[in-house]
Coordinates of C-alpha atoms in Angstrom, one line a residue:
Chain R
X1 CA 26.7 6.8 0.8
X2 CA 25.7 7.6 -2.7
X3 CA 23.6 10.7 -3.2
X4 CA 20.4 10.0 -4.9
X5 CA 20.6 12.3 -7.9
X6 CA 19.6 10.3 -11.1
X7 CA 20.6 12.4 -14.0
X8 CA 18.1 11.0 -16.4
X9 CA 14.5 9.9 -16.5
X10 CA 12.7 8.0 -19.4
X11 CA 9.0 7.4 -19.7
X12 CA 8.5 4.6 -22.2
X13 CA 5.0 3.9 -23.6
X14 CA 5.6 0.7 -25.5
X15 CA 6.9 -2.7 -24.2
X16 CA 9.7 -2.8 -26.8
X17 CA 10.9 0.7 -25.8
X18 CA 10.7 -0.4 -22.2
X19 CA 12.7 -3.5 -22.8
X20 CA 15.4 -1.6 -24.6
X21 CA 15.9 0.7 -21.6
X22 CA 15.9 -2.3 -19.1
X23 CA 18.6 -3.9 -21.3
X24 CA 20.8 -1.0 -21.6
X25 CA 23.6 -1.6 -19.1
X26 CA 25.4 1.6 -19.6
X27 CA 23.1 3.2 -16.9
X28 CA 22.4 2.0 -13.4
X29 CA 18.5 2.2 -13.8
X30 CA 15.8 2.2 -11.2
X31 CA 12.2 1.3 -12.2
X32 CA 9.7 3.8 -10.9
X33 CA 6.1 2.6 -10.1
X34 CA 4.4 4.6 -7.3
X35 CA 7.7 5.4 -5.8
X36 CA 6.5 4.9 -2.1
X37 CA 9.5 2.7 -1.2
X38 CA 12.2 4.6 -2.9
X39 CA 12.8 7.8 -0.9
X40 CA 12.6 5.6 2.3
X41 CA 15.5 3.4 1.0
X42 CA 17.3 6.7 0.1
X43 CA 16.9 8.2 3.6
X44 CA 18.2 5.1 5.1
X45 CA 21.2 4.8 2.8
X46 CA 20.1 1.6 1.3
X47 CA 20.2 2.5 -2.3
X48 CA 23.2 2.5 -4.4
X49 CA 24.2 4.9 -7.2
X50 CA 21.3 5.4 -9.6
X51 CA 21.8 7.1 -12.9
X52 CA 18.4 6.9 -14.7
X53 CA 14.7 6.5 -13.6
X54 CA 12.5 4.3 -15.8
X55 CA 9.1 5.6 -15.1
X56 CA 6.2 3.1 -15.9
X57 CA 3.4 5.5 -15.5
X58 CA 2.8 5.8 -19.3
X59 CA 2.8 2.0 -20.0
X60 CA -1.1 1.8 -19.6
X61 CA -0.7 -0.8 -16.9
X62 CA -3.2 0.6 -14.4
X63 CA -6.2 -1.4 -15.2
X64 CA -8.0 -3.8 -12.9
X65 CA -10.0 -6.3 -15.0
X66 CA -12.0 -9.5 -14.6
X67 CA -10.6 -11.7 -17.2
X68 CA -13.1 -14.5 -16.9
X69 CA -12.5 -16.5 -14.9
X70 CA -9.6 -14.8 -13.0
X71 CA -8.5 -11.2 -12.4
X72 CA -5.7 -9.2 -13.9
X73 CA -4.2 -6.4 -11.8
X74 CA -2.0 -4.1 -13.8
X75 CA 1.4 -3.5 -12.4
X76 CA 0.9 0.2 -12.0
X77 CA -2.7 0.0 -10.7
X78 CA -2.7 1.5 -7.2
X79 CA -4.0 -0.1 -4.1
X80 CA -7.0 2.3 -4.4
X81 CA -7.7 1.0 -7.9
X82 CA -8.0 -2.6 -6.6
X83 CA -9.8 -1.6 -3.3
X84 CA -12.6 0.1 -5.2
X85 CA -12.9 -2.9 -7.7
X86 CA -15.5 -5.5 -7.4
X87 CA -12.8 -8.1 -6.8
X88 CA -12.3 -7.2 -3.1
X89 CA -16.1 -7.7 -2.5
X90 CA -15.9 -11.5 -3.0
X91 CA -15.2 -13.9 0.0
X92 CA -12.5 -15.6 -2.0
X93 CA -10.5 -12.3 -2.2
X94 CA -11.1 -11.5 1.4
X95 CA -7.4 -11.6 2.2
X96 CA -6.7 -8.9 -0.3
X97 CA -9.4 -6.7 1.1
X98 CA -8.1 -7.2 4.6
X99 CA -4.6 -6.4 3.6
X100 CA -5.7 -3.3 1.8
X101 CA -7.3 -1.9 5.0
X102 CA -4.0 -1.6 6.7
X103 CA -1.9 1.0 4.8
X104 CA -2.9 4.7 5.4
X105 CA -4.7 6.4 2.6
X106 CA -1.6 8.3 1.4
X107 CA -0.1 4.9 0.6
X108 CA -3.3 3.4 -0.7
X109 CA -3.6 6.2 -3.3
X110 CA 0.1 5.9 -4.6
X111 CA 1.5 2.5 -4.1
X112 CA 1.3 0.1 -7.1
X113 CA 0.8 -3.7 -7.1
X114 CA 3.9 -4.3 -9.2
X115 CA 6.0 -2.1 -6.8
X116 CA 4.8 -3.9 -3.8
X117 CA 5.9 -7.2 -5.2
X118 CA 9.0 -6.0 -6.9
X119 CA 10.3 -4.6 -3.6
X120 CA 10.5 -8.2 -2.4
X121 CA 10.0 -7.2 1.2
X122 CA 8.6 -9.8 3.6
X123 CA 7.4 -6.8 5.6
X124 CA 4.8 -5.8 3.2
X125 CA 1.2 -6.9 3.5
X126 CA -0.1 -7.3 -0.2
X127 CA 2.4 -9.9 -1.2
X128 CA 1.4 -12.3 1.6
X129 CA -2.3 -12.1 0.7
X130 CA -1.5 -12.7 -3.1
X131 CA 0.5 -15.6 -2.2
X132 CA -2.4 -17.2 -0.4
X133 CA -4.5 -16.7 -3.4
X134 CA -1.9 -18.5 -5.7
X135 CA -1.5 -15.4 -7.8
X136 CA 1.2 -15.3 -10.3
X137 CA 3.0 -12.7 -12.3
X138 CA 3.3 -11.8 -15.9
X139 CA 6.8 -10.4 -16.8
X140 CA 8.4 -9.1 -20.0
X141 CA 12.0 -8.9 -20.9
X142 CA 14.5 -9.2 -23.6
X143 CA 13.5 -12.9 -24.2
X144 CA 9.8 -12.0 -24.4
X145 CA 6.8 -12.6 -22.0
X146 CA 6.5 -15.3 -19.3
X147 CA 4.6 -16.3 -16.2
X148 CA 6.2 -16.7 -12.8
X149 CA 4.7 -18.2 -9.7
X150 CA 5.2 -16.3 -6.5
X151 CA 6.9 -19.5 -5.0
X152 CA 9.7 -19.0 -7.6
X153 CA 9.7 -15.1 -7.4
X154 CA 10.6 -14.5 -3.7
X155 CA 14.2 -15.2 -2.9
X156 CA 14.9 -13.3 0.3
X157 CA 15.1 -9.8 1.8
X158 CA 14.8 -7.4 -1.2
X159 CA 15.7 -10.2 -3.6
X160 CA 13.5 -11.5 -6.3
X161 CA 14.1 -13.9 -9.3
X162 CA 13.5 -11.4 -12.1
X163 CA 16.3 -10.9 -14.5
X164 CA 17.8 -7.3 -14.8
X165 CA 16.0 -6.8 -18.1
X166 CA 12.6 -7.9 -16.8
X167 CA 9.7 -6.2 -15.3
X168 CA 6.3 -7.2 -13.9
X169 CA 3.5 -6.3 -16.2
X170 CA 0.6 -7.5 -14.2
X171 CA -0.5 -9.8 -11.4
X172 CA -3.0 -12.6 -12.4
X173 CA -5.3 -14.1 -9.7
X174 CA -6.8 -17.5 -10.7
X175 CA -10.5 -18.1 -10.4
X176 CA -11.9 -17.9 -7.0
X177 CA -14.8 -20.3 -6.6
X178 CA -17.8 -19.4 -4.6
X179 CA -16.9 -22.1 -2.2
X180 CA -13.5 -20.3 -1.3
X181 CA -12.9 -17.7 1.2
X182 CA -9.7 -16.1 2.5
X183 CA -8.4 -13.6 5.2
X184 CA -5.4 -11.8 6.4
X185 CA -4.2 -10.4 9.6
X186 CA -1.3 -8.1 10.5
X187 CA 0.5 -7.6 13.8
X188 CA 1.8 -4.1 14.1
X189 CA 2.4 -1.4 16.6
X190 CA 0.8 1.6 15.0
X191 CA -1.1 2.5 11.8
X192 CA 2.0 3.2 9.8
X193 CA 4.1 0.2 10.8
X194 CA 5.6 -2.5 8.8
X195 CA 4.5 -6.0 9.9
X196 CA 5.9 -7.7 12.9
X197 CA 4.0 -10.7 11.7
X198 CA 1.6 -11.2 8.8
X199 CA -0.6 -14.3 8.3
X200 CA -2.9 -14.9 5.3
X201 CA -5.0 -18.0 4.5
X202 CA -7.3 -19.3 1.9
X203 CA -9.7 -22.3 1.9
X204 CA -11.8 -23.9 -0.8
X205 CA -14.5 -26.4 0.2
X206 CA -15.6 -29.5 -1.5
X207 CA -19.1 -29.8 -3.0
X208 CA -20.5 -31.0 0.4
X209 CA -19.9 -27.4 1.6
X210 CA -17.9 -28.4 4.7
X211 CA -14.9 -30.4 3.9
X212 CA -11.7 -28.5 3.0
X213 CA -10.5 -29.3 -0.5
X214 CA -7.5 -27.0 -0.8
X215 CA -5.8 -24.6 1.6
X216 CA -3.0 -22.0 1.7
X217 CA -1.5 -20.7 4.8
X218 CA 1.1 -18.0 4.5
X219 CA 3.3 -16.2 7.2
X220 CA 5.3 -13.1 6.4
X221 CA 6.6 -10.1 8.4
X222 CA 9.8 -9.2 10.0
X223 CA 10.6 -12.9 11.2
X224 CA 11.1 -14.4 7.8
X225 CA 13.2 -13.4 4.8
X226 CA 10.4 -14.0 2.3
X227 CA 6.6 -14.9 2.6
X228 CA 6.5 -18.5 3.6
X229 CA 3.9 -21.2 2.9
X230 CA 3.3 -23.4 5.9
X231 CA 2.6 -26.9 4.4
X232 CA 2.2 -28.4 7.9
X233 CA -0.6 -26.2 8.6
X234 CA -2.2 -26.6 5.3
X235 CA -2.1 -30.4 5.8
X236 CA -4.2 -29.9 9.0
X237 CA -7.0 -28.2 7.0
X238 CA -7.3 -30.3 3.8
X239 CA -9.7 -33.1 4.0
X240 CA -11.4 -32.0 7.2
X241 CA -14.2 -29.6 8.1
X242 CA -13.1 -26.3 9.6
X243 CA -13.8 -26.9 13.4
X244 CA -12.6 -25.6 16.7
X245 CA -10.2 -28.6 16.8
X246 CA -8.7 -28.1 13.2
X247 CA -8.2 -24.3 14.0
X248 CA -6.3 -25.2 17.1
X249 CA -4.3 -27.8 15.3
X250 CA -3.5 -25.4 12.5
X251 CA -2.6 -22.7 14.8
X252 CA -0.1 -24.9 16.6
X253 CA 1.4 -26.0 13.3
X254 CA 1.9 -22.3 12.3
X255 CA 3.5 -21.6 15.6
X256 CA 5.8 -24.5 15.5
X257 CA 6.7 -25.0 12.0
X258 CA 8.8 -22.0 11.1
X259 CA 11.9 -20.8 12.8
X260 CA 11.3 -17.1 12.8
X261 CA 14.0 -14.4 13.4
X262 CA 14.1 -12.0 16.2
X263 CA 15.1 -8.3 16.0
X264 CA 14.8 -5.2 18.1
X265 CA 11.0 -5.1 17.4
X266 CA 10.1 -8.6 18.6
X267 CA 11.9 -11.8 19.6
X268 CA 11.7 -14.9 17.5
X269 CA 9.5 -16.6 20.3
X270 CA 7.0 -13.8 20.4
X271 CA 6.7 -13.7 16.5
X272 CA 6.1 -17.5 16.5
X273 CA 3.5 -17.2 19.2
X274 CA 1.7 -14.4 17.6
X275 CA 1.6 -16.2 14.2
X276 CA -0.3 -18.9 15.9
X277 CA -2.8 -16.4 17.3
X278 CA -3.2 -14.6 14.0
X279 CA -3.8 -18.0 12.3
X280 CA -6.7 -18.6 14.6
X281 CA -8.2 -15.2 13.9
X282 CA -7.7 -15.6 10.1
X283 CA -9.3 -19.1 10.0
X284 CA -12.3 -17.9 12.1
X285 CA -12.9 -15.1 9.7
X286 CA -12.7 -17.6 6.8
X287 CA -15.3 -19.6 8.6
X288 CA -17.5 -16.7 8.9
X289 CA -17.1 -15.7 5.3
X290 CA -17.8 -19.2 4.0
X291 CA -21.1 -19.1 6.0
X292 CA -22.0 -15.6 5.2
X293 CA -21.7 -14.4 8.8
X294 CA -18.7 -12.0 8.3
X295 CA -20.2 -8.8 9.7
X296 CA -16.8 -7.4 10.5
X297 CA -16.1 -4.0 9.3
X298 CA -12.9 -2.2 9.7
X299 CA -10.1 -4.3 11.1
X300 CA -8.9 -1.8 13.8
Chain M
X1 CA 19.6 17.2 -16.5
X2 CA 16.4 18.8 -15.5
X3 CA 12.8 17.7 -16.6
X4 CA 10.0 20.0 -17.2
X5 CA 6.7 19.4 -15.2
X6 CA 3.4 21.0 -16.1
X7 CA 1.1 21.0 -13.1
X8 CA -1.8 22.7 -11.7
X9 CA -1.2 23.7 -8.1
X10 CA -4.0 25.2 -6.0
X11 CA -5.9 26.1 -9.2
X12 CA -2.9 27.7 -11.0
X13 CA -1.0 26.2 -13.9
X14 CA 2.6 26.1 -13.2
X15 CA 5.6 25.0 -15.3
X16 CA 8.5 23.8 -13.2
X17 CA 12.0 22.5 -13.9
X18 CA 13.2 19.9 -11.5
X19 CA 15.8 17.2 -11.2
X20 CA 14.5 13.8 -12.1
X21 CA 14.9 12.4 -8.6
X22 CA 13.1 15.4 -6.9
X23 CA 10.2 14.6 -4.6
X24 CA 6.9 16.3 -4.9
X25 CA 7.8 18.0 -1.6
X26 CA 11.0 19.4 -3.1
X27 CA 8.9 20.8 -6.0
X28 CA 6.4 22.4 -3.7
X29 CA 8.7 23.9 -1.1
X30 CA 11.8 24.6 -3.1
X31 CA 10.5 25.6 -6.5
X32 CA 7.1 26.9 -5.7
X33 CA 7.8 28.3 -2.1
X34 CA 4.7 26.4 -0.8
X35 CA 5.9 25.6 2.7
X36 CA 2.6 24.4 4.1
X37 CA 3.6 20.9 3.4
X38 CA 6.2 20.1 6.2
X39 CA 9.4 18.3 5.8
X40 CA 9.8 16.1 8.8
X41 CA 10.7 12.4 8.5
X42 CA 11.2 12.6 4.6
X43 CA 10.3 8.9 4.3
X44 CA 6.7 8.6 4.5
X45 CA 6.4 7.9 8.2
X46 CA 4.8 11.0 9.7
X47 CA 2.3 12.6 7.1
X48 CA 3.2 16.3 7.7
X49 CA 3.9 16.5 4.0
X50 CA 0.4 15.2 3.0
X51 CA -1.1 17.0 -0.1
X52 CA -3.9 16.0 -2.5
X53 CA -3.2 14.9 -6.0
X54 CA -6.3 14.8 -8.1
X55 CA -8.2 14.9 -4.9
X56 CA -6.5 11.9 -3.1
X57 CA -4.0 12.3 -0.4
X58 CA -0.4 11.3 -0.8
X59 CA 2.9 11.8 1.1
X60 CA 4.5 14.4 -1.0
X61 CA 8.0 13.3 0.3
X62 CA 7.4 10.0 -1.4
X63 CA 5.8 11.0 -4.6
X64 CA 8.2 11.8 -7.4
X65 CA 7.8 15.4 -8.7
X66 CA 7.8 14.1 -12.3
X67 CA 4.7 12.0 -11.4
X68 CA 2.4 15.1 -11.1
X69 CA 3.0 16.1 -14.7
X70 CA -0.4 16.9 -16.1
X71 CA -2.2 16.6 -12.7
X72 CA -3.7 18.8 -10.1
X73 CA -2.1 19.3 -6.7
X74 CA -3.8 20.9 -3.7
X75 CA -1.8 22.1 -0.6
X76 CA -3.0 23.5 2.5
X77 CA -2.5 26.9 1.0
X78 CA -5.2 26.0 -1.5
X79 CA -7.9 25.3 1.2
X80 CA -8.7 28.8 2.3
X81 CA -7.3 32.2 3.0
X82 CA -6.6 34.2 6.2
X83 CA -9.8 36.1 5.6
X84 CA -11.9 33.2 4.4
X85 CA -11.1 29.8 6.0
X86 CA -12.2 26.5 4.5
X87 CA -14.9 24.8 6.6
X88 CA -12.4 22.3 8.0
X89 CA -9.9 25.0 8.9
X90 CA -12.7 26.9 10.7
X91 CA -13.6 23.6 12.5
X92 CA -10.0 23.3 13.7
X93 CA -10.1 26.8 15.1
X94 CA -13.5 26.1 16.7
X95 CA -12.3 22.9 18.4
X96 CA -8.9 24.1 19.3
X97 CA -7.5 21.3 17.2
X98 CA -4.1 22.6 17.1
X99 CA -1.2 22.2 19.6
X100 CA 2.3 22.6 18.4
X101 CA 0.9 22.9 14.8
X102 CA 3.5 20.8 13.1
X103 CA 1.1 18.1 11.8
X104 CA -1.8 20.6 11.2
X105 CA -1.5 21.0 7.4
X106 CA -1.1 17.2 7.0
X107 CA -4.2 16.6 9.3
X108 CA -6.3 19.2 7.3
X109 CA -5.4 17.6 3.9
X110 CA -6.1 14.1 5.3
X111 CA -9.4 15.4 6.7
X112 CA -10.2 17.2 3.5
X113 CA -9.8 13.9 1.5
X114 CA -12.0 12.2 3.9
X115 CA -14.7 14.9 3.7
X116 CA -14.7 14.9 -0.2
X117 CA -14.9 11.1 -0.5
X118 CA -16.9 9.8 2.5
X119 CA -20.2 7.9 2.3
X120 CA -23.3 10.0 3.1
X121 CA -24.4 9.9 6.7
X122 CA -23.0 10.9 10.1
X123 CA -19.2 10.9 10.3
X124 CA -18.4 8.1 12.8
X125 CA -15.4 8.4 15.0
X126 CA -13.6 5.2 13.9
X127 CA -13.8 6.1 10.3
X128 CA -12.5 9.6 11.0
X129 CA -9.6 8.0 13.0
X130 CA -8.8 5.7 10.1
X131 CA -8.8 8.6 7.6
X132 CA -6.1 10.4 9.7
X133 CA -4.2 7.3 10.4
X134 CA -1.4 8.2 8.1
X135 CA -0.5 11.5 10.0
X136 CA 1.1 11.5 13.3
X137 CA 0.4 14.1 15.9
X138 CA 3.4 14.2 18.2
X139 CA 1.4 16.1 20.9
X140 CA -1.1 13.2 20.9
X141 CA -3.9 15.7 20.5
X142 CA -6.0 13.4 18.3
X143 CA -9.4 13.8 20.0
X144 CA -9.8 17.6 19.1
X145 CA -8.7 16.9 15.6
X146 CA -11.3 14.1 15.3
X147 CA -13.9 16.3 16.8
X148 CA -13.0 19.1 14.3
X149 CA -13.3 16.8 11.2
X150 CA -16.7 15.4 12.6
X151 CA -17.9 19.0 13.0
X152 CA -16.9 19.9 9.5
X153 CA -18.5 16.8 8.3
X154 CA -21.8 17.6 9.9
X155 CA -21.7 21.2 8.6
X156 CA -21.0 20.2 5.0
X157 CA -23.7 17.5 5.2
X158 CA -26.3 19.9 6.4
X159 CA -25.3 22.5 3.8
X160 CA -25.9 20.0 1.1
X161 CA -29.5 19.2 2.2

């Protein structure tokens, strides 16, 4: 097992400087955001030889801004930075607020948005919530800057579609109309656990205030290799009002549409069943948020 | 290669040379001999290593030492002294909120962050439990810890009035 003893650290302050380091293949480099995932990988022997750390903390990417009409979350903004921003007070971003309530304060204060995504772990909470909001990434690399949908970004366990010379600069959240609401639920065994199952969803209503115009339903957690949209469930919602019947049908679609994996923490069947249960809870909270009746405080 | 970190620790400015991959816990325990932050899981799962960075709690085993350059770190050694305990430390004594003691420094630092950042008003039990959710007590003695933090909150609130 390689010993984690990077010999070098660089702390770029400008994009050109950063891209230069990323493009330099004479070192095995590791990008440092908050760092909350790295020592855990080291202690489990999951990290190969690393020669150099590229520390992003001086890039000035820690801002959370309303960039009318959407939001820009800097790659090195912490979960705390976003939790305390006006963004999480809106019903449309309810899934983000929910997902940010799960990590303990020690993670909330240190983990970064870019790092949470770049880890490409289906076990994390934030990526599922962002996926339900149609968030996308801005990345820079040797060939310049580009946008990337989360659809294209997630490939599998710890695998993403960035090139080796690319890095996430920010997460962009498209406009969240007043007629939209979202929610997130996690199934875990303790306050510091990774997800057995995660479900996030978002709905946007037509002008009539009841018919669903657009929907996203996302399942993540230990039973899938990447956050997965469940189009069968979304089809049950779009064009219909959110009723007890549509909640049941959507829940069934979530339970039956994905072939999840089992492991020592939960069987595949258990995960699929719980996914359906969480889908009901998420949709009921969306309903409450759309009607202004969400008095729910802390999730636990 | 070593890198130089300038950091304020418990009110004192320190200059430390560390390897780039060293954790903040390495920096505190090995370079500054501050052993209040405990090394246990060493991967962010137990919370015994919790310290405050610029007033906010972090797992010092997860945070890189280079990341505290120019910042302020408080460990349990910075809360009070044997002769003059911090209000929260005194509350832990009053409520017998210590069993084996291994998690105590982490609990104190998580509790201190809660006390310093909480909304005005009574300290409700659910929010106190949420505040210490990142620290595991293997003795499962949570109730007295929660009682101690609530007592300290009440005391600090009344002293502010």
